[in-house]
Short mmCIF file of C-alpha atoms (C1' of nucleotides) in Angstrom, two decimals:
data_model
loop_
_atom_site.label_atom_id
_atom_site.label_comp_id
_atom_site.label_asym_id
_atom_site.label_seq_id
_atom_site.Cartn_x
_atom_site.Cartn_y
_atom_site.Cartn_z
CA MET A 1 62.53 312.54 102.57
CA PRO A 2 60.06 311.93 105.41
CA ARG A 3 59.53 308.30 106.71
CA PRO A 4 56.22 306.92 105.56
CA ASP A 5 54.81 306.90 109.13
CA GLU A 6 55.38 310.55 108.79
CA ASN A 7 53.87 311.26 105.79
CA PRO A 8 52.60 308.26 103.97
CA LEU A 9 53.22 309.73 100.19
CA ALA A 10 56.79 308.85 100.66
CA ARG A 11 55.55 305.44 99.65
CA VAL A 12 54.52 306.81 96.42
CA VAL A 13 57.97 308.20 96.02
CA GLU A 14 59.68 304.83 96.96
CA LYS A 15 57.22 303.04 94.44
CA LEU A 16 58.19 305.59 91.46
CA GLY A 17 61.74 305.34 92.59
CA GLU A 18 61.81 301.68 91.74
CA ARG A 19 61.19 302.46 88.33
CA ALA A 20 63.46 305.74 87.77
CA PRO A 21 65.44 308.12 89.86
CA ILE A 22 62.91 311.06 90.89
CA PRO A 23 64.43 314.36 91.13
CA ASP A 24 64.19 316.42 94.47
CA LYS A 25 61.51 318.81 93.01
CA ALA A 26 59.13 316.05 91.73
CA ILE A 27 59.65 314.25 95.36
CA ALA A 28 58.67 317.69 96.88
CA ALA A 29 55.65 318.04 94.50
CA ILE A 30 54.49 314.49 95.28
CA LEU A 31 54.85 314.90 98.96
CA GLN A 32 52.76 318.06 98.86
CA MET A 33 50.05 316.47 97.53
CA PRO A 34 46.83 316.57 99.89
CA TYR A 35 45.96 312.99 100.65
CA VAL A 36 43.33 310.78 102.72
CA VAL A 37 44.26 307.70 104.39
CA LYS A 38 41.43 305.39 104.53
CA GLN A 39 40.76 301.93 106.08
CA LEU A 40 38.89 299.52 103.93
CA TYR A 41 37.25 296.27 105.12
CA ARG A 42 36.99 293.09 103.21
CA GLY A 43 34.71 293.50 100.17
CA ASP A 44 34.77 297.42 100.27
CA LEU A 45 35.28 298.93 96.86
CA PHE A 46 37.70 301.61 96.27
CA VAL A 47 37.02 302.05 92.57
CA ARG A 48 33.69 300.70 90.96
CA GLU A 49 33.36 299.69 87.25
CA GLY A 50 31.42 302.30 85.25
CA ALA A 51 31.39 304.75 87.93
CA THR A 52 33.65 308.04 87.28
CA ALA A 53 37.28 307.74 88.51
CA ASP A 54 38.93 310.79 90.00
CA LYS A 55 41.29 309.29 92.49
CA CYS A 56 44.28 307.19 92.53
CA GLY A 57 46.26 305.96 95.66
CA ILE A 58 48.76 303.48 97.11
CA LEU A 59 48.23 300.49 99.08
CA THR A 60 50.03 300.56 102.52
CA SER A 61 48.76 297.46 104.42
CA GLY A 62 46.71 294.61 103.56
CA LEU A 63 45.59 293.08 100.19
CA ILE A 64 43.44 294.82 97.41
CA VAL A 65 42.36 293.09 94.07
CA CYS A 66 41.19 294.29 90.67
CA GLN A 67 38.35 292.40 89.76
CA LYS A 68 35.35 291.99 87.39
CA LYS A 69 31.96 289.82 87.45
CA ASN A 70 30.33 288.10 84.62
CA CYS A 71 26.66 288.37 84.05
CA GLU A 72 26.02 285.57 86.60
CA GLY A 73 27.98 287.12 89.40
CA ASP A 74 30.94 284.89 89.37
CA ARG A 75 34.28 286.96 90.10
CA GLN A 76 37.33 287.05 88.45
CA ILE A 77 40.30 288.44 90.32
CA LEU A 78 42.69 290.40 87.76
CA SER A 79 45.37 291.20 89.95
CA VAL A 80 46.35 291.19 93.56
CA LYS A 81 47.79 294.35 94.93
CA ILE A 82 50.32 294.18 97.76
CA PRO A 83 51.60 296.79 100.18
CA GLY A 84 53.48 299.36 98.07
CA ASP A 85 51.44 299.01 94.92
CA MET A 86 49.76 301.92 93.29
CA LEU A 87 46.18 301.73 92.78
CA GLY A 88 43.59 303.00 90.06
CA LEU A 89 46.26 304.68 87.88
CA GLN A 90 43.93 303.96 84.99
CA SER A 91 42.10 307.06 86.32
CA LEU A 92 45.12 309.34 85.14
CA TYR A 93 43.84 309.06 81.42
CA LEU A 94 40.66 307.05 81.37
CA GLU A 95 37.30 308.47 82.87
CA THR A 96 35.63 305.34 83.40
CA PRO A 97 36.84 302.46 85.10
CA ASP A 98 36.72 298.89 83.51
CA HIS A 99 36.98 296.89 86.59
CA ASN A 100 36.37 297.27 90.43
CA ILE A 101 38.97 297.47 92.85
CA GLN A 102 38.28 295.95 96.04
CA ALA A 103 39.69 294.97 99.47
CA LEU A 104 40.40 291.41 100.02
CA THR A 105 41.37 291.70 103.79
CA ARG A 106 41.21 294.74 105.83
CA CYS A 107 43.55 297.48 104.38
CA ARG A 108 45.01 301.06 104.36
CA ILE A 109 45.39 303.13 101.49
CA VAL A 110 46.44 306.35 100.84
CA ILE A 111 44.21 308.38 98.40
CA VAL A 112 45.28 311.35 95.89
CA PRO A 113 43.34 313.09 93.44
CA SER A 114 44.29 311.56 90.02
CA GLU A 115 44.28 315.19 88.63
CA LEU A 116 47.23 316.25 90.91
CA LEU A 117 49.35 313.14 90.29
CA LYS A 118 48.68 313.67 86.46
CA ALA A 119 49.76 317.35 86.78
CA ILE A 120 53.08 316.04 88.42
CA SER A 121 53.65 313.61 85.84
CA ASP A 122 53.03 316.02 83.11
CA GLU A 123 55.52 318.47 84.60
CA PHE A 124 58.27 315.84 85.34
CA VAL A 125 59.57 313.30 82.66
CA VAL A 126 60.74 310.85 85.07
CA VAL A 127 57.65 310.47 87.18
CA ARG A 128 55.75 310.12 83.99
CA HIS A 129 58.17 307.74 82.77
CA ALA A 130 58.07 305.71 86.12
CA ILE A 131 54.25 305.71 86.12
CA SER A 132 54.18 304.42 82.30
CA ARG A 133 56.36 301.62 83.26
CA ILE A 134 54.31 300.78 86.30
CA MET A 135 51.14 300.70 83.96
CA LEU A 136 53.21 298.42 81.35
CA THR A 137 54.27 296.16 84.14
CA GLU A 138 50.62 295.82 85.17
CA ALA A 139 49.87 295.01 81.75
CA SER A 140 52.45 292.27 81.47
CA MET A 141 51.24 290.67 84.49
CA LEU A 142 47.67 290.53 82.99
CA ARG A 143 49.40 288.76 80.07
CA GLU A 144 50.94 286.31 82.38
CA LEU A 145 47.73 285.47 83.92
CA ILE A 146 46.04 284.80 80.71
CA LEU A 147 48.64 282.34 79.88
CA ASN A 148 48.18 280.87 83.31
CA ILE A 149 44.58 280.38 83.24
CA GLY A 150 44.43 279.76 79.42
CA ARG A 151 47.17 277.32 79.12
CA ARG A 152 48.25 275.82 82.43
CA ASP A 153 46.39 273.07 84.49
CA ALA A 154 45.34 274.02 88.32
CA ARG A 155 48.26 272.52 89.41
CA ALA A 156 50.78 274.62 87.45
CA ARG A 157 48.46 277.40 87.90
CA LEU A 158 48.22 277.60 91.61
CA ALA A 159 51.98 276.84 91.82
CA HIS A 160 52.54 279.82 89.39
CA PHE A 161 50.44 282.07 91.98
CA LEU A 162 52.54 280.98 94.70
CA CYS A 163 55.79 281.69 92.93
CA GLU A 164 54.71 285.25 92.01
CA PHE A 165 53.37 285.99 95.29
CA ALA A 166 56.56 284.95 97.17
CA VAL A 167 58.85 286.90 94.87
CA ARG A 168 56.39 289.99 94.77
CA THR A 169 56.19 289.98 98.61
CA GLY A 170 59.77 289.05 99.51
CA GLY A 171 62.12 289.35 96.66
CA THR A 172 64.22 286.66 94.83
CA ASP A 173 66.61 285.91 97.48
CA LYS A 174 66.67 282.50 99.39
CA ILE A 175 63.15 281.38 98.45
CA ASN A 176 63.70 278.02 99.09
CA ASN A 177 62.45 276.99 102.59
CA ARG A 178 61.11 280.39 103.07
CA SER A 179 57.78 280.63 104.62
CA PHE A 180 55.17 283.04 104.34
CA GLU A 181 51.56 284.30 104.83
CA LEU A 182 49.03 283.88 102.23
CA PRO A 183 46.20 285.92 103.63
CA MET A 184 43.55 284.59 101.25
CA THR A 185 40.92 282.32 101.66
CA GLN A 186 40.56 279.32 99.08
CA GLU A 187 37.57 280.99 97.56
CA GLN A 188 39.68 284.11 96.64
CA LEU A 189 42.47 282.00 95.35
CA GLY A 190 39.85 280.18 93.22
CA ASP A 191 38.66 283.43 91.99
CA ALA A 192 42.32 284.82 91.16
CA LEU A 193 42.72 281.46 89.34
CA GLY A 194 39.45 280.88 87.53
CA LEU A 195 38.92 277.72 89.69
CA THR A 196 36.51 276.72 92.31
CA ALA A 197 37.40 276.74 95.98
CA VAL A 198 37.00 273.06 96.05
CA HIS A 199 39.42 272.63 93.49
CA ILE A 200 41.95 274.88 94.98
CA ASN A 201 41.66 272.98 98.18
CA ARG A 202 42.36 269.76 96.35
CA THR A 203 45.34 271.25 94.33
CA LEU A 204 46.90 272.65 97.52
CA GLN A 205 46.83 269.22 99.10
CA LEU A 206 48.59 267.89 95.87
CA LEU A 207 51.30 270.40 96.18
CA THR A 208 51.74 269.51 99.77
CA ARG A 209 51.80 265.60 99.22
CA ASP A 210 54.21 266.26 96.32
CA ASN A 211 56.62 267.78 98.84
CA LEU A 212 56.60 271.16 97.02
CA ILE A 213 55.04 273.11 99.71
CA ALA A 214 54.03 272.75 103.46
CA ARG A 215 51.16 274.30 105.04
CA VAL A 216 50.22 275.53 108.55
CA GLY A 217 47.00 277.24 108.41
CA LYS A 218 47.55 280.19 106.02
CA ASN A 219 51.43 279.80 106.32
CA ILE A 220 53.22 278.27 103.54
CA ARG A 221 56.64 277.03 103.09
CA PHE A 222 58.44 276.45 99.76
CA VAL A 223 59.76 272.99 100.47
CA ASP A 224 61.35 272.52 96.95
CA TRP A 225 61.54 275.97 95.30
CA ASP A 226 63.17 274.78 92.33
CA ARG A 227 60.82 272.12 91.16
CA LEU A 228 57.96 274.22 91.96
CA GLN A 229 59.08 276.95 89.77
CA ASP A 230 59.73 274.22 87.22
CA ILE A 231 56.00 272.97 87.45
CA ALA A 232 54.79 276.33 87.45
CA ASP A 233 56.61 277.27 84.52
CA PHE A 234 57.57 280.57 86.33
CA SER A 235 60.24 283.15 85.31
CA THR A 236 60.57 286.66 86.76
CA ARG A 237 60.94 288.27 83.27
CA TYR A 238 57.31 289.24 82.95
CA LEU A 239 57.61 291.30 86.34
CA HIS A 240 59.95 293.72 84.88
CA LEU A 241 62.06 293.78 87.94
CA GLU A 242 65.05 295.46 86.33
CA LYS A 243 65.67 298.97 87.18
CA MET B 1 47.41 315.79 55.93
CA PRO B 2 48.79 313.15 53.62
CA ARG B 3 46.78 310.14 52.66
CA PRO B 4 47.91 306.84 54.26
CA ASP B 5 48.66 305.70 50.70
CA GLU B 6 51.06 308.65 50.30
CA ASN B 7 52.57 308.42 53.78
CA PRO B 8 51.52 305.41 56.03
CA LEU B 9 52.47 307.30 59.06
CA ALA B 10 49.07 309.15 58.54
CA ARG B 11 47.81 305.96 60.10
CA VAL B 12 49.49 306.73 63.22
CA VAL B 13 48.15 310.10 63.30
CA GLU B 14 44.64 308.75 62.77
CA LYS B 15 45.11 306.30 65.59
CA LEU B 16 46.16 308.68 68.10
CA GLY B 17 43.66 311.33 66.84
CA GLU B 18 41.01 308.90 68.25
CA ARG B 19 42.08 309.50 71.43
CA ALA B 20 42.90 313.00 71.69
CA PRO B 21 43.07 315.77 68.68
CA ILE B 22 46.77 315.99 67.69
CA PRO B 23 47.90 319.57 67.04
CA ASP B 24 49.58 320.46 63.84
CA LYS B 25 53.25 320.60 65.13
CA ALA B 26 52.85 317.16 66.45
CA ILE B 27 51.35 315.85 63.23
CA ALA B 28 54.26 316.89 61.43
CA ALA B 29 56.66 315.55 63.78
CA ILE B 30 54.86 312.12 63.50
CA LEU B 31 54.89 312.37 59.69
CA GLN B 32 58.48 313.11 59.50
CA MET B 33 59.94 309.84 61.27
CA PRO B 34 61.78 307.65 59.10
CA TYR B 35 59.77 304.33 58.62
CA VAL B 36 60.03 300.91 57.15
CA VAL B 37 57.16 299.23 55.54
CA LYS B 38 57.28 295.36 55.94
CA GLN B 39 55.37 292.31 54.97
CA LEU B 40 55.04 289.69 57.34
CA TYR B 41 53.77 286.02 56.57
CA ARG B 42 51.97 283.79 58.92
CA GLY B 43 53.91 282.72 61.91
CA ASP B 44 56.67 285.47 61.22
CA LEU B 45 57.55 287.48 64.59
CA PHE B 46 57.64 291.13 64.93
CA VAL B 47 58.89 291.07 68.30
CA ARG B 48 60.27 288.42 70.17
CA GLU B 49 60.05 287.77 73.94
CA GLY B 50 63.31 288.36 75.97
CA ALA B 51 64.84 290.16 72.91
CA THR B 52 65.68 293.75 72.78
CA ALA B 53 62.67 295.97 71.86
CA ASP B 54 63.81 299.28 70.16
CA LYS B 55 61.07 299.45 67.39
CA CYS B 56 57.20 299.86 67.34
CA GLY B 57 54.84 300.37 64.45
CA ILE B 58 51.21 300.04 63.29
CA LEU B 59 49.39 297.41 61.49
CA THR B 60 48.18 298.32 58.04
CA SER B 61 46.65 295.17 56.66
CA GLY B 62 46.12 291.55 57.77
CA LEU B 63 46.17 290.44 61.37
CA ILE B 64 48.90 290.23 64.10
CA VAL B 65 48.67 288.79 67.42
CA CYS B 66 50.53 289.08 71.00
CA GLN B 67 51.16 285.65 72.41
CA LYS B 68 53.21 283.86 74.89
CA LYS B 69 54.09 280.27 75.13
CA ASN B 70 53.96 278.04 78.13
CA CYS B 71 57.00 275.41 78.80
CA GLU B 72 55.25 272.78 76.73
CA GLY B 73 54.86 275.06 73.67
CA ASP B 74 51.06 275.58 73.92
CA ARG B 75 50.35 279.12 72.72
CA GLN B 76 48.11 281.49 74.30
CA ILE B 77 47.03 284.64 72.07
CA LEU B 78 46.63 287.46 74.37
CA SER B 79 45.33 290.12 71.97
CA VAL B 80 44.56 290.24 68.35
CA LYS B 81 45.64 293.40 66.43
CA ILE B 82 43.40 294.73 63.50
CA PRO B 83 44.51 297.22 60.87
CA GLY B 84 45.08 300.72 62.48
CA ASP B 85 46.17 299.15 65.58
CA MET B 86 49.42 300.02 67.15
CA LEU B 87 52.39 297.29 67.67
CA GLY B 88 55.04 297.33 70.45
CA LEU B 89 54.07 300.34 72.31
CA GLN B 90 55.55 298.75 75.35
CA SER B 91 59.16 299.54 73.84
CA LEU B 92 58.83 303.06 74.43
CA TYR B 93 59.13 302.53 78.40
CA LEU B 94 60.45 298.76 78.92
CA GLU B 95 63.50 297.25 77.33
CA THR B 96 62.85 293.59 77.28
CA PRO B 97 59.38 292.67 75.62
CA ASP B 98 57.51 290.25 77.69
CA HIS B 99 55.58 288.76 74.76
CA ASN B 100 55.68 287.70 71.24
CA ILE B 101 54.17 289.63 68.26
CA GLN B 102 53.24 287.52 65.63
CA ALA B 103 51.81 287.50 62.18
CA LEU B 104 48.56 285.44 62.06
CA THR B 105 47.80 286.02 58.35
CA ARG B 106 50.02 287.85 55.63
CA CYS B 107 50.26 291.37 56.86
CA ARG B 108 51.73 294.76 56.27
CA ILE B 109 53.09 296.81 58.98
CA VAL B 110 54.86 300.19 59.41
CA ILE B 111 57.82 300.37 61.52
CA VAL B 112 59.38 303.29 63.49
CA PRO B 113 62.11 303.61 65.95
CA SER B 114 60.53 303.65 69.51
CA GLU B 115 63.15 306.37 70.59
CA LEU B 116 61.56 308.64 68.07
CA LEU B 117 58.11 308.16 68.77
CA LYS B 118 58.75 308.55 72.56
CA ALA B 119 60.61 311.61 71.60
CA ILE B 120 57.56 313.14 70.15
CA SER B 121 55.65 312.06 72.96
CA ASP B 122 57.78 313.84 75.48
CA GLU B 123 57.62 316.88 73.51
CA PHE B 124 53.77 316.90 72.89
CA VAL B 125 51.40 316.25 76.03
CA VAL B 126 48.55 315.46 73.76
CA VAL B 127 50.53 312.60 72.04
CA ARG B 128 51.58 310.99 75.35
CA HIS B 129 48.09 311.40 76.51
CA ALA B 130 46.90 309.54 73.39
CA ILE B 131 49.56 306.80 73.76
CA SER B 132 48.80 306.44 77.53
CA ARG B 133 45.07 305.88 76.63
CA ILE B 134 45.98 303.52 73.98
CA MET B 135 48.09 301.29 76.42
CA LEU B 136 45.42 301.46 79.09
CA THR B 137 42.65 300.36 76.63
CA GLU B 138 45.00 297.35 75.81
CA ALA B 139 45.25 296.53 79.29
CA SER B 140 41.58 296.69 79.80
CA MET B 141 41.04 294.27 76.82
CA LEU B 142 43.41 291.91 78.55
CA ARG B 143 41.36 292.18 81.78
CA GLU B 144 38.13 291.42 79.88
CA LEU B 145 40.04 288.44 78.29
CA ILE B 146 40.87 287.21 81.71
CA LEU B 147 37.28 287.44 82.95
CA ASN B 148 36.15 285.73 79.38
CA ILE B 149 38.84 282.72 79.75
CA GLY B 150 38.32 282.39 83.53
CA ARG B 151 34.92 282.85 83.89
CA ARG B 152 32.75 281.91 80.89
CA ASP B 153 32.36 278.40 79.11
CA ALA B 154 33.15 278.00 75.88
CA ARG B 155 29.98 279.01 74.14
CA ALA B 156 29.78 282.59 75.85
CA ARG B 157 33.87 282.79 75.52
CA LEU B 158 33.30 282.45 71.64
CA ALA B 159 30.46 284.75 71.22
CA HIS B 160 32.30 287.45 73.21
CA PHE B 161 35.42 286.91 71.00
CA LEU B 162 33.06 287.34 67.79
CA CYS B 163 31.23 290.30 69.59
CA GLU B 164 34.46 291.90 69.92
CA PHE B 165 35.95 291.43 66.80
CA ALA B 166 32.70 292.86 65.06
CA VAL B 167 32.75 295.97 66.97
CA ARG B 168 36.46 296.53 66.62
CA THR B 169 36.40 295.88 63.08
CA GLY B 170 32.85 297.47 61.83
CA GLY B 171 31.85 299.65 64.76
CA THR B 172 28.68 299.63 66.56
CA ASP B 173 26.22 300.37 64.10
CA LYS B 174 23.66 297.87 62.42
CA ILE B 175 25.39 294.79 63.77
CA ASN B 176 22.34 292.59 63.59
CA ASN B 177 22.60 290.62 60.17
CA ARG B 178 25.85 291.95 59.32
CA SER B 179 28.42 289.63 57.90
CA PHE B 180 32.22 289.81 58.05
CA GLU B 181 35.39 287.99 57.51
CA LEU B 182 36.86 286.03 60.38
CA PRO B 183 40.28 285.20 58.77
CA MET B 184 41.32 283.01 61.29
CA THR B 185 41.67 279.21 61.69
CA GLN B 186 39.68 277.14 64.42
CA GLU B 187 43.19 276.64 65.85
CA GLN B 188 44.09 280.16 66.17
CA LEU B 189 40.69 280.84 67.59
CA GLY B 190 41.43 278.19 70.20
CA ASP B 191 44.83 279.62 70.87
CA ALA B 192 43.03 282.96 71.49
CA LEU B 193 40.39 281.44 73.96
CA GLY B 194 42.17 278.88 75.85
CA LEU B 195 40.35 276.19 73.97
CA THR B 196 41.32 273.48 71.44
CA ALA B 197 40.46 273.46 67.74
CA VAL B 198 38.11 270.80 68.05
CA HIS B 199 36.22 272.38 70.73
CA ILE B 200 35.88 275.61 68.76
CA ASN B 201 34.59 273.61 65.85
CA ARG B 202 31.89 272.32 68.12
CA THR B 203 31.19 275.40 69.85
CA LEU B 204 30.93 277.45 66.29
CA GLN B 205 28.31 274.61 65.10
CA LEU B 206 26.46 275.11 68.49
CA LEU B 207 26.11 278.97 67.79
CA THR B 208 24.93 278.13 64.39
CA ARG B 209 22.58 275.54 65.24
CA ASP B 210 20.99 277.94 68.03
CA ASN B 211 20.30 280.52 65.22
CA LEU B 212 22.98 283.09 66.62
CA ILE B 213 25.19 283.15 63.78
CA ALA B 214 25.26 281.93 60.20
CA ARG B 215 28.55 280.69 58.53
CA VAL B 216 29.99 280.12 55.07
CA GLY B 217 33.47 279.49 55.02
CA LYS B 218 35.44 282.14 57.01
CA ASN B 219 32.48 284.37 56.68
CA ILE B 220 30.14 285.05 59.48
CA ARG B 221 26.98 286.71 59.80
CA PHE B 222 24.97 287.66 62.99
CA VAL B 223 21.58 286.36 62.92
CA ASP B 224 20.52 287.41 66.35
CA TRP B 225 23.10 289.99 67.64
CA ASP B 226 21.23 290.83 70.82
CA ARG B 227 20.75 287.22 71.91
CA LEU B 228 24.30 286.89 71.01
CA GLN B 229 25.69 289.79 72.85
CA ASP B 230 23.37 288.44 76.03
CA ILE B 231 24.90 285.16 75.68
CA ALA B 232 28.49 286.27 75.65
CA ASP B 233 27.75 288.97 78.26
CA PHE B 234 29.19 291.47 76.03
CA SER B 235 29.42 295.20 76.71
CA THR B 236 31.71 297.92 74.98
CA ARG B 237 32.61 299.34 77.97
CA TYR B 238 36.07 297.77 78.38
CA LEU B 239 37.03 298.95 74.97
CA HIS B 240 36.88 302.56 76.06
CA LEU B 241 35.32 303.96 72.73
CA GLU B 242 34.55 307.31 74.14
CA LYS B 243 36.40 309.91 72.62
"C1'" DC C 1 45.31 267.38 39.84
"C1'" DG C 2 48.14 265.95 43.54
"C1'" DT C 3 49.52 267.63 48.03
"C1'" DT C 4 49.15 270.06 52.03
"C1'" DT C 5 46.31 272.43 55.56
"C1'" DA C 6 41.87 272.87 57.62
"C1'" DA C 7 37.54 271.46 59.07
"C1'" DT C 8 34.42 267.99 60.74
"C1'" DT C 9 33.24 263.77 63.31
"C1'" DG C 10 33.05 260.03 66.88
"C1'" DA C 11 34.43 257.79 70.91
"C1'" DA C 12 36.56 257.56 74.95
"C1'" DA C 13 39.12 259.68 79.08
"C1'" DG C 14 39.88 263.07 82.29
"C1'" DC C 15 40.17 267.48 84.61
"C1'" DA C 16 37.50 270.29 87.05
"C1'" DG C 17 32.76 271.60 88.75
"C1'" DT C 18 28.61 270.75 91.66
"C1'" DC C 19 26.40 269.56 95.59
"C1'" DA C 20 25.99 268.06 100.19
"C1'" DA C 21 27.80 267.17 104.29
"C1'" DA C 22 31.25 267.09 108.13
"C1'" DC C 23 34.86 268.98 110.14
"C1'" DT C 24 37.61 273.03 112.02
"C1'" DA C 25 38.92 277.59 112.94
"C1'" DT C 26 37.63 282.14 114.14
"C1'" DG C 27 34.87 285.35 116.57
"C1'" DT C 28 31.31 287.27 119.58
"C1'" DG C 29 28.43 287.80 123.62
"C1'" DG C 30 27.44 286.44 127.89
"C1'" DC D 1 36.41 281.30 129.81
"C1'" DC D 2 32.59 278.62 127.84
"C1'" DA D 3 28.81 278.49 124.30
"C1'" DC D 4 27.27 279.48 120.23
"C1'" DA D 5 27.23 281.42 115.58
"C1'" DT D 6 29.60 282.05 111.59
"C1'" DA D 7 33.06 281.49 108.01
"C1'" DG D 8 36.30 278.80 105.98
"C1'" DT D 9 38.36 273.97 105.05
"C1'" DT D 10 37.96 269.32 103.71
"C1'" DT D 11 35.93 265.02 102.06
"C1'" DG D 12 33.06 262.12 99.06
"C1'" DA D 13 30.21 261.08 95.17
"C1'" DC D 14 28.68 262.48 90.93
"C1'" DT D 15 28.28 265.25 86.88
"C1'" DG D 16 30.09 267.30 82.86
"C1'" DC D 17 32.48 270.17 79.94
"C1'" DT D 18 36.49 270.09 77.34
"C1'" DT D 19 40.27 267.29 75.73
"C1'" DT D 20 42.48 263.70 73.29
"C1'" DC D 21 43.22 260.71 69.78
"C1'" DA D 22 42.06 259.21 65.22
"C1'" DA D 23 39.96 259.02 61.31
"C1'" DT D 24 37.39 261.08 57.47
"C1'" DT D 25 35.97 264.99 54.59
"C1'" DA D 26 36.54 269.33 52.67
"C1'" DA D 27 39.08 273.32 50.98
"C1'" DA D 28 43.27 275.76 49.77
"C1'" DC D 29 47.17 275.96 47.20
"C1'" DG D 30 50.89 275.50 43.81
#
DNA sequence: CGTTTAATTGAAAGCAGTCAAACTATGTGG
DNA sequence: CCACATAGTTTGACTGCTTTCAATTAAACG
């Protein structure tokens, strides 16, 4: 298989491969899809609610979110996509997107026609199982977010977000004392957690004061992972990491 | 096709048929699955988070919810299932359920082995497309709930819930002045909206006082549907009602 | 008809929001 | 490399929505 820098669709194969072993024929079919690499800038939309959806893709760098706005224009972020995540899979089966997909930072995506990926998934059982599992895992993460926003206070909510982000970007090993970049503004964090930027700021200070995390700019270090996880009521089950 | 009282699996065919025209052979395969009809009482679990999931089903009467609890035992309802809705489709592709499926009222469900429905969906393109569309619509409803809980105040949140429930149970025609039964306690409503029962009570009174709805016991009548929809910031797009 | 469950009400407390200002980084052009 | 502009963070004071707690009333149920 080509390296991602030779054919960026290799990232798609990798992603699907996390969920099920993909046979060579399917790999070949995926790698042969026509694709477009596109750079997005902060705020750019890849998919617009209510438009027509005929493309999907994969994020290769930067951060993208799914979001919706209420009638007053307040934004609610529904999910944060990290490099390697698929984008707009909904378009394989639904015509009209029910949410926006928007760049949070400058980022790079690889776009393919939904039709083609759908055709491949219709042909190869394993591919469609992998895609189904990805779609269901996305739904599971939405559920956890509902619990997070509906039944946890700001402290637990933010702690939970940090736990999830750390596990998704860096895996489950040696998290204590690990430090990582969180390239989001406090306003974006607020939009992701149903809070205001001001309150995010105060809550970050709270977590810092309680010796749960340490911060230097956008860099965050887990000072006491176990306790943070406890406070966050975090478990990885909903991420469905099992193969 | 048999009537649902002859073979309750006809309800499954109906449900899938809403999403895509199901060929006769597939209908026959569905109707021939072995099934169990089960009565559940309020609070009973059909699927338990963390257990093993090997069955799915359809709700034929009563109300069921998907829910999770935080570490303090507070319940958050993630979705409300009404008669005709599928249950536990997640089990077709994921082994371990990430949420509970619990009876809200006494209800009747028809259960089939996930394996069999999956086999049918592997055999018939249309069936699997219908199922995918159902799964994606469920995800879309989760997203709207996140927006509802994260970015709408109690009044709009409750109004939105009532709008959704009315449309789902009774369709989109002649809603103004329509009255319907909402067989949920105020505590259950609170769990569905990330609020307390007390506040649900006060918010219901608010909607009543503002002449948006009228209440007699669990019966609710829409006095001013247009304004309620406005306040709720409600649109049906996220329900993906299009065929 | 008594017992339990649900709905309602009131008072008080608290978490998070709002508003506004100050401060700090970041980035751009000269 | 500095000066300025802009975006983001931090802080304080105040407001307000929602929760909590507790008591009362009403409804549902056996």
